[in-house]
Short mmCIF file of N, CA and C in Angstrom, two decimals:
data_model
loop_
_atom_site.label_atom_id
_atom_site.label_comp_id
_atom_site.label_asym_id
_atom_site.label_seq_id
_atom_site.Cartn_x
_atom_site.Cartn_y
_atom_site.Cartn_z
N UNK U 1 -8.69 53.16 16.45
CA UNK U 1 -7.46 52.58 15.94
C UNK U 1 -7.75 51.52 14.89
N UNK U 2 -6.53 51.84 13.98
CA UNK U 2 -6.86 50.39 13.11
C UNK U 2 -6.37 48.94 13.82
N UNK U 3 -7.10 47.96 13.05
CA UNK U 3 -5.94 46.83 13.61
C UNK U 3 -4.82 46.75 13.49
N UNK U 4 -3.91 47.14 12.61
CA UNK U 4 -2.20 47.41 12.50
C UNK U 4 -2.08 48.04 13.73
N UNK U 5 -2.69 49.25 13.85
CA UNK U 5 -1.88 49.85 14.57
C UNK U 5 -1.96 49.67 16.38
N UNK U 6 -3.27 49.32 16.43
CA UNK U 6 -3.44 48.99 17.85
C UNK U 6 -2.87 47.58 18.37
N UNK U 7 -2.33 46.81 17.06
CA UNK U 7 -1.89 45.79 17.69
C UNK U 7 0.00 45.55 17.44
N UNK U 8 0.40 46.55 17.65
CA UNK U 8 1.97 46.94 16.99
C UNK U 8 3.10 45.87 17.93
N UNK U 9 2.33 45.88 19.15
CA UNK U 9 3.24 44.85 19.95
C UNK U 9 2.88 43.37 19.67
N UNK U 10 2.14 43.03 18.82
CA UNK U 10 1.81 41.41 18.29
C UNK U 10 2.64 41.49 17.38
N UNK U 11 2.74 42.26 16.59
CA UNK U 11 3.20 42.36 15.45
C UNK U 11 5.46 42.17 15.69
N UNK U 12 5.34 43.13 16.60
CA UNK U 12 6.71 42.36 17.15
C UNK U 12 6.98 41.44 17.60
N UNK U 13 6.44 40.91 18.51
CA UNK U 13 6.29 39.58 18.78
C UNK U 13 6.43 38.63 17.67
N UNK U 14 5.80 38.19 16.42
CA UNK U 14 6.03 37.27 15.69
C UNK U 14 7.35 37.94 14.86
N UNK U 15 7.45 39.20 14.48
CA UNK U 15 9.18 39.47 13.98
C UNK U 15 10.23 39.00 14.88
N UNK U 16 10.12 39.03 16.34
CA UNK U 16 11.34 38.22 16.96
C UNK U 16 10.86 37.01 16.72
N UNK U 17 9.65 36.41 17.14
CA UNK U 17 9.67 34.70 16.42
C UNK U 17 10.27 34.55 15.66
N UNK U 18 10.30 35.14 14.37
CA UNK U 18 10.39 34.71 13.32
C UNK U 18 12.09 34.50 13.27
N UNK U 19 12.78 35.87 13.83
CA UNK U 19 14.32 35.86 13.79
C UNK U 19 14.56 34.84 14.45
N UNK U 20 14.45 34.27 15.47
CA UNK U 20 14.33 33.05 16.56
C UNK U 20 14.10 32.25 15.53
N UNK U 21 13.41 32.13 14.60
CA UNK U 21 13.37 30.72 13.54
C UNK U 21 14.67 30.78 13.19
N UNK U 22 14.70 31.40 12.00
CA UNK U 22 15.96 31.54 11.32
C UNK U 22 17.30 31.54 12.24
N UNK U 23 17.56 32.23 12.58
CA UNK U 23 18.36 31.60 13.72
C UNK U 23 19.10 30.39 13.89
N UNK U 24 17.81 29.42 14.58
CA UNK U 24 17.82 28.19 14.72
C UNK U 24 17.89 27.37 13.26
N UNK U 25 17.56 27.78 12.32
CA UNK U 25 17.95 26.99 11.28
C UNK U 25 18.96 27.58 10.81
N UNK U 26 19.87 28.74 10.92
CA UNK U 26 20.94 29.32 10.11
C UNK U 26 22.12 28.17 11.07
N UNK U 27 21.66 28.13 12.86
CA UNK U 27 22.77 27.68 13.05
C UNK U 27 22.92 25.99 12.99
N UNK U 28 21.77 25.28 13.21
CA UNK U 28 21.74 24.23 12.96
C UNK U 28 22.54 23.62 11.46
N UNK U 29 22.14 24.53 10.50
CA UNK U 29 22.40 24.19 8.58
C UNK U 29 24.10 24.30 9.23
N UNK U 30 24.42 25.08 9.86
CA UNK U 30 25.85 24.73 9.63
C UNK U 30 26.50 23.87 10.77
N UNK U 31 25.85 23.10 11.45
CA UNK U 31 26.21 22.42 12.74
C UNK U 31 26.26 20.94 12.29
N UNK U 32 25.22 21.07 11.67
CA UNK U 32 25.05 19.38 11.41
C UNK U 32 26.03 18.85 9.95
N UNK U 33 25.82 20.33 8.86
CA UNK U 33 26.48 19.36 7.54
C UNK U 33 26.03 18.25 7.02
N UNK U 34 24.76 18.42 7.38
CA UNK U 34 23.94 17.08 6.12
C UNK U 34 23.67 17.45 4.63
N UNK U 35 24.16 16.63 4.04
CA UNK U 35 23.95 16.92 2.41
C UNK U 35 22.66 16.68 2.30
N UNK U 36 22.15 17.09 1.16
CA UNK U 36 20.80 17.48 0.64
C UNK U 36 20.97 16.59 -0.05
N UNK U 37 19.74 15.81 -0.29
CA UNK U 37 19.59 14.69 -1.05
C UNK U 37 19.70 14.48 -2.32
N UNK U 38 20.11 15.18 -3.19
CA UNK U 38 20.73 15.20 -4.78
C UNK U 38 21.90 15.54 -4.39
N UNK U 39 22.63 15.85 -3.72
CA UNK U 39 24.22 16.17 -3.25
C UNK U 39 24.80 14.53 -3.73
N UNK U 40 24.08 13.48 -2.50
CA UNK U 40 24.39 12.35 -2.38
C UNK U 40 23.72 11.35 -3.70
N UNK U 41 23.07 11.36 -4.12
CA UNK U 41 22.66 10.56 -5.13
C UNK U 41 21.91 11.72 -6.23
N UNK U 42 22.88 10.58 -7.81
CA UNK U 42 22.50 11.68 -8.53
C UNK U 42 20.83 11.38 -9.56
N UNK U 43 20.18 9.81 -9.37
CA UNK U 43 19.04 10.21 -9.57
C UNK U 43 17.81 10.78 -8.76
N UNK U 44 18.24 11.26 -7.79
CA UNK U 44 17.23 12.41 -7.79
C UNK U 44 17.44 14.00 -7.83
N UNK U 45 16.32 14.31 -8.37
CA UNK U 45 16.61 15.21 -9.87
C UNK U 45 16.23 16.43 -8.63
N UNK U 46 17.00 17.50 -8.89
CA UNK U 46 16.76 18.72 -8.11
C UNK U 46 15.83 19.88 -8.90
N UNK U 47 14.61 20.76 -8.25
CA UNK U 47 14.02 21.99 -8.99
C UNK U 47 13.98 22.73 -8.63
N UNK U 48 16.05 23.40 -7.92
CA UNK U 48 15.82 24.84 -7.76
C UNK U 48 16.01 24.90 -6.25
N UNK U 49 17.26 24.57 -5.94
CA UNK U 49 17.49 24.67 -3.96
C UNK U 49 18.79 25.62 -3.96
N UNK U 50 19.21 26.00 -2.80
CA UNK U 50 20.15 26.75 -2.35
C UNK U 50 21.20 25.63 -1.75
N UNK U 51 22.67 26.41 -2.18
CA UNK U 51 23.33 25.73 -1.70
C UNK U 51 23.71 25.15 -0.09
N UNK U 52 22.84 26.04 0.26
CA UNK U 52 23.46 25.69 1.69
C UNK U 52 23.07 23.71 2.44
N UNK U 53 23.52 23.41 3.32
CA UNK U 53 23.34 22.34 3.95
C UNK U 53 21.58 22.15 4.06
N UNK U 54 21.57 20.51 4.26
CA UNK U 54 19.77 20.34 4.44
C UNK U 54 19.00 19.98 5.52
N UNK U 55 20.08 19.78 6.55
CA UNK U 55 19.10 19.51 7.90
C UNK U 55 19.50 20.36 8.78
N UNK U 56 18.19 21.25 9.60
CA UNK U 56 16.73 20.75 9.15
C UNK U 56 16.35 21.58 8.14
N UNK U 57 15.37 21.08 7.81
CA UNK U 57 14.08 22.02 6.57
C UNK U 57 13.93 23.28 7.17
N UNK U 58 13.95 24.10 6.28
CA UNK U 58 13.72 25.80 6.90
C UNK U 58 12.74 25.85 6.64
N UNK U 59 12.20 25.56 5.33
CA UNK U 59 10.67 25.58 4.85
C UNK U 59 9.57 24.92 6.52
N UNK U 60 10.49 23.97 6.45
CA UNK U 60 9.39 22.73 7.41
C UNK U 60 9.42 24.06 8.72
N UNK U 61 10.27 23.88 8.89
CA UNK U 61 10.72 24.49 10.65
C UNK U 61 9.79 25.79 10.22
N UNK U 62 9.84 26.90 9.44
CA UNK U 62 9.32 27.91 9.63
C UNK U 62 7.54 27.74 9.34
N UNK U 63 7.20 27.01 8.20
CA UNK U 63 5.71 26.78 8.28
C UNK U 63 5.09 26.34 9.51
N UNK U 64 5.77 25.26 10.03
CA UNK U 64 5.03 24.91 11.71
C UNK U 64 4.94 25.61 12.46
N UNK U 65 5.99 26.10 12.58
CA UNK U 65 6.86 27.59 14.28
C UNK U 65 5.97 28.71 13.64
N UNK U 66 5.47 29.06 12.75
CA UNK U 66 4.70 30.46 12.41
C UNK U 66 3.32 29.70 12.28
N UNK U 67 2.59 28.84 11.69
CA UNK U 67 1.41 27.99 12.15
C UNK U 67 0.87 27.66 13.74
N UNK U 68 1.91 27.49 13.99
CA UNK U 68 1.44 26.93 15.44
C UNK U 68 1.43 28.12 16.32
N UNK U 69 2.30 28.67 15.53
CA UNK U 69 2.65 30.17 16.94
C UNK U 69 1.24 30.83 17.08
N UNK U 70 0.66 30.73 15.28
CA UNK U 70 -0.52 32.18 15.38
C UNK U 70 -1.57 31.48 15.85
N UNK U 71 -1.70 29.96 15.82
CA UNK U 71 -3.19 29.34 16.32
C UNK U 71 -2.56 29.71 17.38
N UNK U 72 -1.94 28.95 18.63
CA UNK U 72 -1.80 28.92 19.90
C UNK U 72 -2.12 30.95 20.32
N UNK U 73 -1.38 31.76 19.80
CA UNK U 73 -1.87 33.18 19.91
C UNK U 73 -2.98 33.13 19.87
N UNK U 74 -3.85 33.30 19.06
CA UNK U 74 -5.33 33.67 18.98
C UNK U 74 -5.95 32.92 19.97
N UNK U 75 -5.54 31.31 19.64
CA UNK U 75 -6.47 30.83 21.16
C UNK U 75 -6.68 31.19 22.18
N UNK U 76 -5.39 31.75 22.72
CA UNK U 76 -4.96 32.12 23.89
C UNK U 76 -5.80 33.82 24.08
N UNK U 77 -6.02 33.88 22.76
CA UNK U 77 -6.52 35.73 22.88
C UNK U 77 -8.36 35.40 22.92
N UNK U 78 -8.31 33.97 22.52
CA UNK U 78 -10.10 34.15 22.52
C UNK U 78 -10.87 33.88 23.75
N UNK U 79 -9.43 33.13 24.98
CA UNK U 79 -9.82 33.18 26.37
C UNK U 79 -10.11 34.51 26.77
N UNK U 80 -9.25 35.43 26.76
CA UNK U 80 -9.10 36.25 27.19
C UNK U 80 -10.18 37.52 27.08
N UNK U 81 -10.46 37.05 25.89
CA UNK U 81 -11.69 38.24 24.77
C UNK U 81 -12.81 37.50 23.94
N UNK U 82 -13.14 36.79 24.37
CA UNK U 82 -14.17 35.70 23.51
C UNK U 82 -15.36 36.66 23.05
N UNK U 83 -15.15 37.69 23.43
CA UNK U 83 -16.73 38.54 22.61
C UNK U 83 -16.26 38.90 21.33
N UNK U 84 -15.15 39.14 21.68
CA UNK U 84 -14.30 39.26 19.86
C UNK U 84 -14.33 38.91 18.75
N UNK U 85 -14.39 37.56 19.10
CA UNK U 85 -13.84 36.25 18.19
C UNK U 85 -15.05 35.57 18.26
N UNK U 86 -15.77 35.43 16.95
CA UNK U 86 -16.74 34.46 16.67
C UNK U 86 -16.84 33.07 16.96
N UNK U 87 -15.17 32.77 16.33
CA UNK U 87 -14.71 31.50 16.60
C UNK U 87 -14.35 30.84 17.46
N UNK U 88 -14.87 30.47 18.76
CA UNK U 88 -14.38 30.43 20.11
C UNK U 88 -15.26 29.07 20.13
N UNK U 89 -15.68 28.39 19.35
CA UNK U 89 -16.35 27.05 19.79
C UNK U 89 -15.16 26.36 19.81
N UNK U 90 -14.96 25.30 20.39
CA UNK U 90 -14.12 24.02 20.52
C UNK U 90 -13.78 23.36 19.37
N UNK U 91 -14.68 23.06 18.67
CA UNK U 91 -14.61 22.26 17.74
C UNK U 91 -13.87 23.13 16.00
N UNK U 92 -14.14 24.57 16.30
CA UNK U 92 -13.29 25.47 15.34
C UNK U 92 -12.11 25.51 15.91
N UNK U 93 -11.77 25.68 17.25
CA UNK U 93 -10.54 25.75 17.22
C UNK U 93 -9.78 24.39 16.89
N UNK U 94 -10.13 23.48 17.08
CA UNK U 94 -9.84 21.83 16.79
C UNK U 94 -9.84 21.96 15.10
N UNK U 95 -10.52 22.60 14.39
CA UNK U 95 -10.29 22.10 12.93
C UNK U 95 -9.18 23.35 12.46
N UNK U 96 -9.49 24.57 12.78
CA UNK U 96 -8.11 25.43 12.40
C UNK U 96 -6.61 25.08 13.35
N UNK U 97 -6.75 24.07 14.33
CA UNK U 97 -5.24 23.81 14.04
C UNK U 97 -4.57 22.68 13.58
N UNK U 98 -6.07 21.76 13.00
CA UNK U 98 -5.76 20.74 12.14
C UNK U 98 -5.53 21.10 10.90
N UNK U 99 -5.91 22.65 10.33
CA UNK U 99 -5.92 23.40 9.19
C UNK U 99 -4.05 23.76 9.08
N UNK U 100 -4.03 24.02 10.32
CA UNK U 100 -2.45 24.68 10.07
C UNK U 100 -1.37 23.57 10.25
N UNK U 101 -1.47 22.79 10.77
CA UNK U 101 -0.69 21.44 11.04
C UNK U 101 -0.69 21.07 9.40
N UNK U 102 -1.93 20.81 8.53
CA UNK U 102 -1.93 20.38 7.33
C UNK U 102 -1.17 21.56 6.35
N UNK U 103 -1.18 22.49 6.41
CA UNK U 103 -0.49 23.55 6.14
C UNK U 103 1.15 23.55 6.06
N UNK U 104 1.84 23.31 7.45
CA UNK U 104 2.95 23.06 7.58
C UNK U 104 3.70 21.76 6.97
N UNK U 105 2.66 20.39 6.87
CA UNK U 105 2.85 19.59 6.68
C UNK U 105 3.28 19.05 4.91
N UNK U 106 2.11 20.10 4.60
CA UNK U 106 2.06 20.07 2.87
C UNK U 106 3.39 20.96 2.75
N UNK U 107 3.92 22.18 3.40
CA UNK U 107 5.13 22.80 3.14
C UNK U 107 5.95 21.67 2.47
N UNK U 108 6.34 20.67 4.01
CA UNK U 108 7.54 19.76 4.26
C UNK U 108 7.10 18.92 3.27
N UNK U 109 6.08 18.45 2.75
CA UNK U 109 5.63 17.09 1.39
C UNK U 109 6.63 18.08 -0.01
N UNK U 110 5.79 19.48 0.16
CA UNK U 110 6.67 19.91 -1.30
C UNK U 110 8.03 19.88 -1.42
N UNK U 111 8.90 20.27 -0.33
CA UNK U 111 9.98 20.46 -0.30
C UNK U 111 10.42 18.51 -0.58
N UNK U 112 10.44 17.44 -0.14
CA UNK U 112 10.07 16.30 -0.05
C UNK U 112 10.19 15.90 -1.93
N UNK U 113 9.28 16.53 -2.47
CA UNK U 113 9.17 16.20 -3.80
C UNK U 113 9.87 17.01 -4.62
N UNK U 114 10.30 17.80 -4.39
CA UNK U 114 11.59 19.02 -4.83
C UNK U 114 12.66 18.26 -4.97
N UNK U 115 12.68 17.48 -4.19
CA UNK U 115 14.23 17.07 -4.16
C UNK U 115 15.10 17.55 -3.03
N UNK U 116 14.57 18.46 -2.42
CA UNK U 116 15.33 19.25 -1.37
C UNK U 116 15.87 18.88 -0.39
N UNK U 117 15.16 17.79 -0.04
CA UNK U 117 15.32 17.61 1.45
C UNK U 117 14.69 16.13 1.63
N UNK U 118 15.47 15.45 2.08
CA UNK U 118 15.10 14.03 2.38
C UNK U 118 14.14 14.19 3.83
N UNK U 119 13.17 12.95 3.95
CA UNK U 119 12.27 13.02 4.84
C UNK U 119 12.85 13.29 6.49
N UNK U 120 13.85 12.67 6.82
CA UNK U 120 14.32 12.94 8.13
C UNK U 120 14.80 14.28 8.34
N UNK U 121 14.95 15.34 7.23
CA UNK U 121 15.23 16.61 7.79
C UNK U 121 14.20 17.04 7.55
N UNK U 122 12.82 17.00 6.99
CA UNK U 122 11.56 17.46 7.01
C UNK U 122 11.02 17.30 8.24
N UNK U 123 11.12 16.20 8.71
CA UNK U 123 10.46 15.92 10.05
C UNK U 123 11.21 16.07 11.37
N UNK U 124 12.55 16.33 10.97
CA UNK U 124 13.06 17.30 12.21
C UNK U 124 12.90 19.20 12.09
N UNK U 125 12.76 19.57 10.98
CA UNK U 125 12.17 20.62 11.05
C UNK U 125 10.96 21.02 11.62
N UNK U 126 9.97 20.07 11.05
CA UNK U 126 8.44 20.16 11.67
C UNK U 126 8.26 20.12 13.01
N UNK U 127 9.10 18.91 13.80
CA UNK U 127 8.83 18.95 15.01
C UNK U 127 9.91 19.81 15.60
N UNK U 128 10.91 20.37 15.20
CA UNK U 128 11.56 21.85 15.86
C UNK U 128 10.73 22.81 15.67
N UNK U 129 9.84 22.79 15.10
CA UNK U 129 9.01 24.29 14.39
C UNK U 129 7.86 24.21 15.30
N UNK U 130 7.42 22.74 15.94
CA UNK U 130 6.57 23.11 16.65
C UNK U 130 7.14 22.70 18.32
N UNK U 131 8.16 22.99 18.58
CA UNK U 131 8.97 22.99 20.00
C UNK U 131 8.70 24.06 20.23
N UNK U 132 9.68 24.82 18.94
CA UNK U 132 9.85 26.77 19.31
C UNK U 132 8.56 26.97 19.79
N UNK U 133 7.47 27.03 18.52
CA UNK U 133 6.47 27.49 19.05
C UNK U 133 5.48 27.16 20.26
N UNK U 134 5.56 25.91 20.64
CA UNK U 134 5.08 25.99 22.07
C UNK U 134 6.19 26.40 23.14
N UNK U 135 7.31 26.14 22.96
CA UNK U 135 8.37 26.99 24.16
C UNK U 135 8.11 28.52 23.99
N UNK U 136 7.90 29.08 22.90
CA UNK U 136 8.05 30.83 22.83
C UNK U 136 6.73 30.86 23.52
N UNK U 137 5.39 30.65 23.02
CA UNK U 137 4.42 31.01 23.73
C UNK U 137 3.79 30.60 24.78
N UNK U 138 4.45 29.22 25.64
CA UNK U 138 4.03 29.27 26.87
C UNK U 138 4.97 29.76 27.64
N UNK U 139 6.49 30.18 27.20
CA UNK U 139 7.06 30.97 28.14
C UNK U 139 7.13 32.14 27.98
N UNK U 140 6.60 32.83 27.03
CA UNK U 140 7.58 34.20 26.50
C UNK U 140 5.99 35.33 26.63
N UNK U 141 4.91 34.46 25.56
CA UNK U 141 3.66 35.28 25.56
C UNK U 141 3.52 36.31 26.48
N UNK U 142 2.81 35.45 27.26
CA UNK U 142 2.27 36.64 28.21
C UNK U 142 2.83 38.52 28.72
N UNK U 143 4.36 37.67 29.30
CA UNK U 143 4.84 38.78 29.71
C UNK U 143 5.98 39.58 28.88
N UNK U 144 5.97 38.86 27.66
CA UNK U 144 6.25 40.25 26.14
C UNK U 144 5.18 40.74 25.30
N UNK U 145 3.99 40.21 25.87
CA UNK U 145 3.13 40.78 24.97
C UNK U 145 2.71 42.24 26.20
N UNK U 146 2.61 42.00 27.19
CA UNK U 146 2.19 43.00 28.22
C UNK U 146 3.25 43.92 28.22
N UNK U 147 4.48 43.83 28.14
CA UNK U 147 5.92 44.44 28.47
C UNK U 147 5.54 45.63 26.94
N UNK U 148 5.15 45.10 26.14
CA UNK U 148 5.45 45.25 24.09
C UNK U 148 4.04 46.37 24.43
N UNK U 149 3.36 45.99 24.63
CA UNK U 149 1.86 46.79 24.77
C UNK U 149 2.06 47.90 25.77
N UNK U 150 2.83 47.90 26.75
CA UNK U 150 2.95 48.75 27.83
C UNK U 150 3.85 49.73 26.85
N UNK U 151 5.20 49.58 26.47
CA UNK U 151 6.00 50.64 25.64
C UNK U 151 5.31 51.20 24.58
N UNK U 152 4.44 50.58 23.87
CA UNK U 152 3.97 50.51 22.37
C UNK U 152 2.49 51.84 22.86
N UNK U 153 2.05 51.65 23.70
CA UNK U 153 1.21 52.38 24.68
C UNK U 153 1.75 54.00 25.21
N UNK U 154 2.68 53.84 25.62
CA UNK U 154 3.37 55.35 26.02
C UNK U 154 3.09 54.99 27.65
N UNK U 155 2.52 53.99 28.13
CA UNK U 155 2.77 53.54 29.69
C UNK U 155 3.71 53.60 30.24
N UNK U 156 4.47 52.66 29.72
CA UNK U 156 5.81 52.31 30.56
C UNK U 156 6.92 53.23 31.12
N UNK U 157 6.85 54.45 29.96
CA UNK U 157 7.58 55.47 30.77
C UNK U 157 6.72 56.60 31.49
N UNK U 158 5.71 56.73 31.30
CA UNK U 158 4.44 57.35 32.46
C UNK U 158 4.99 57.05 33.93
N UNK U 159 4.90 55.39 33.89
CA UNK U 159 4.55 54.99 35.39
C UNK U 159 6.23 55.38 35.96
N UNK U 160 7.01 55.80 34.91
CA UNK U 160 8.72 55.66 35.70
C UNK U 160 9.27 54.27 36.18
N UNK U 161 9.09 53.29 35.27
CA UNK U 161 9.44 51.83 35.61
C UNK U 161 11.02 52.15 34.86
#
């Protein structure tokens, strides 16, 4: 098997994450009604935003919640399979999720200097982005990735569950 294909139930897994982002920021943008920070004052200069409402950051919320989701995944897969994964020292996993934290973080700085989004909806995005993702994968992982792998497999209707 290739990797696409043998891994088709990971691969769903982060497409419902991901709808689960959006989601949460489609319904939040219209819950709260915070103007975007060139809405309210007109020297600062806008380069290129959507009209919709600005808190929280979608940018922010989705770089963290998809950062954090795929470190915490793999970690969790290099317990499981450490002959796999080269990268299974401590100290790599400590700098790739200081890699992705900086990742998410530089998202929310650009958006920040855009004009887009004033700092308090950057940093409620970031830290919603990394709620989801530790709520989805310490509750959800395990038993949708086994459930996703069992169908994705031709198991699940074998055994007559």
């Amino acid at each position: 098997y290739a990797w696409g294909h043998s891994q088709r139930h990971r691969s769903l897994y982060y497409c419902i994450f991901a709808t689960m982002i959006f989601f949460f920021v489609n319904t939040l943008k219209t819950s709260y009604h915070q103007a975007r920070p060139f809405w309210v004052n007109s020297a600062i200069q806008n380069y290129g935003c959507t009209t919709q409402f600005g808190n929280p950051s979608g940018h922010s919320l989705t770089a963290m919640g998809m950062a954090l989701s795929v470190w915490l995944d793999y970690n969790s897969a290099i317990d499981h399979d450490s002959l796999k994964y080269p990268w299974k020292m401590s100290w790599m996993r400590i700098l790739l999720l200081v890699l992705a934290i900086i990742f998410a973080m530089s998202i929310g700085w650009s958006r920040f200097v855009l004009g887009a989004h004033s700092m308090n909806q950057i940093i409620f995005g970031l830290l919603l982005g990394a709620w989801l993702a530790l709520t989805y994968h310490f509750l959800l992982n395990e038993p949708f990735l086994n459930q996703m792998k069992e169908l994705a497999e031709g198991d699940y209707f074998k055994k007559g569950k």
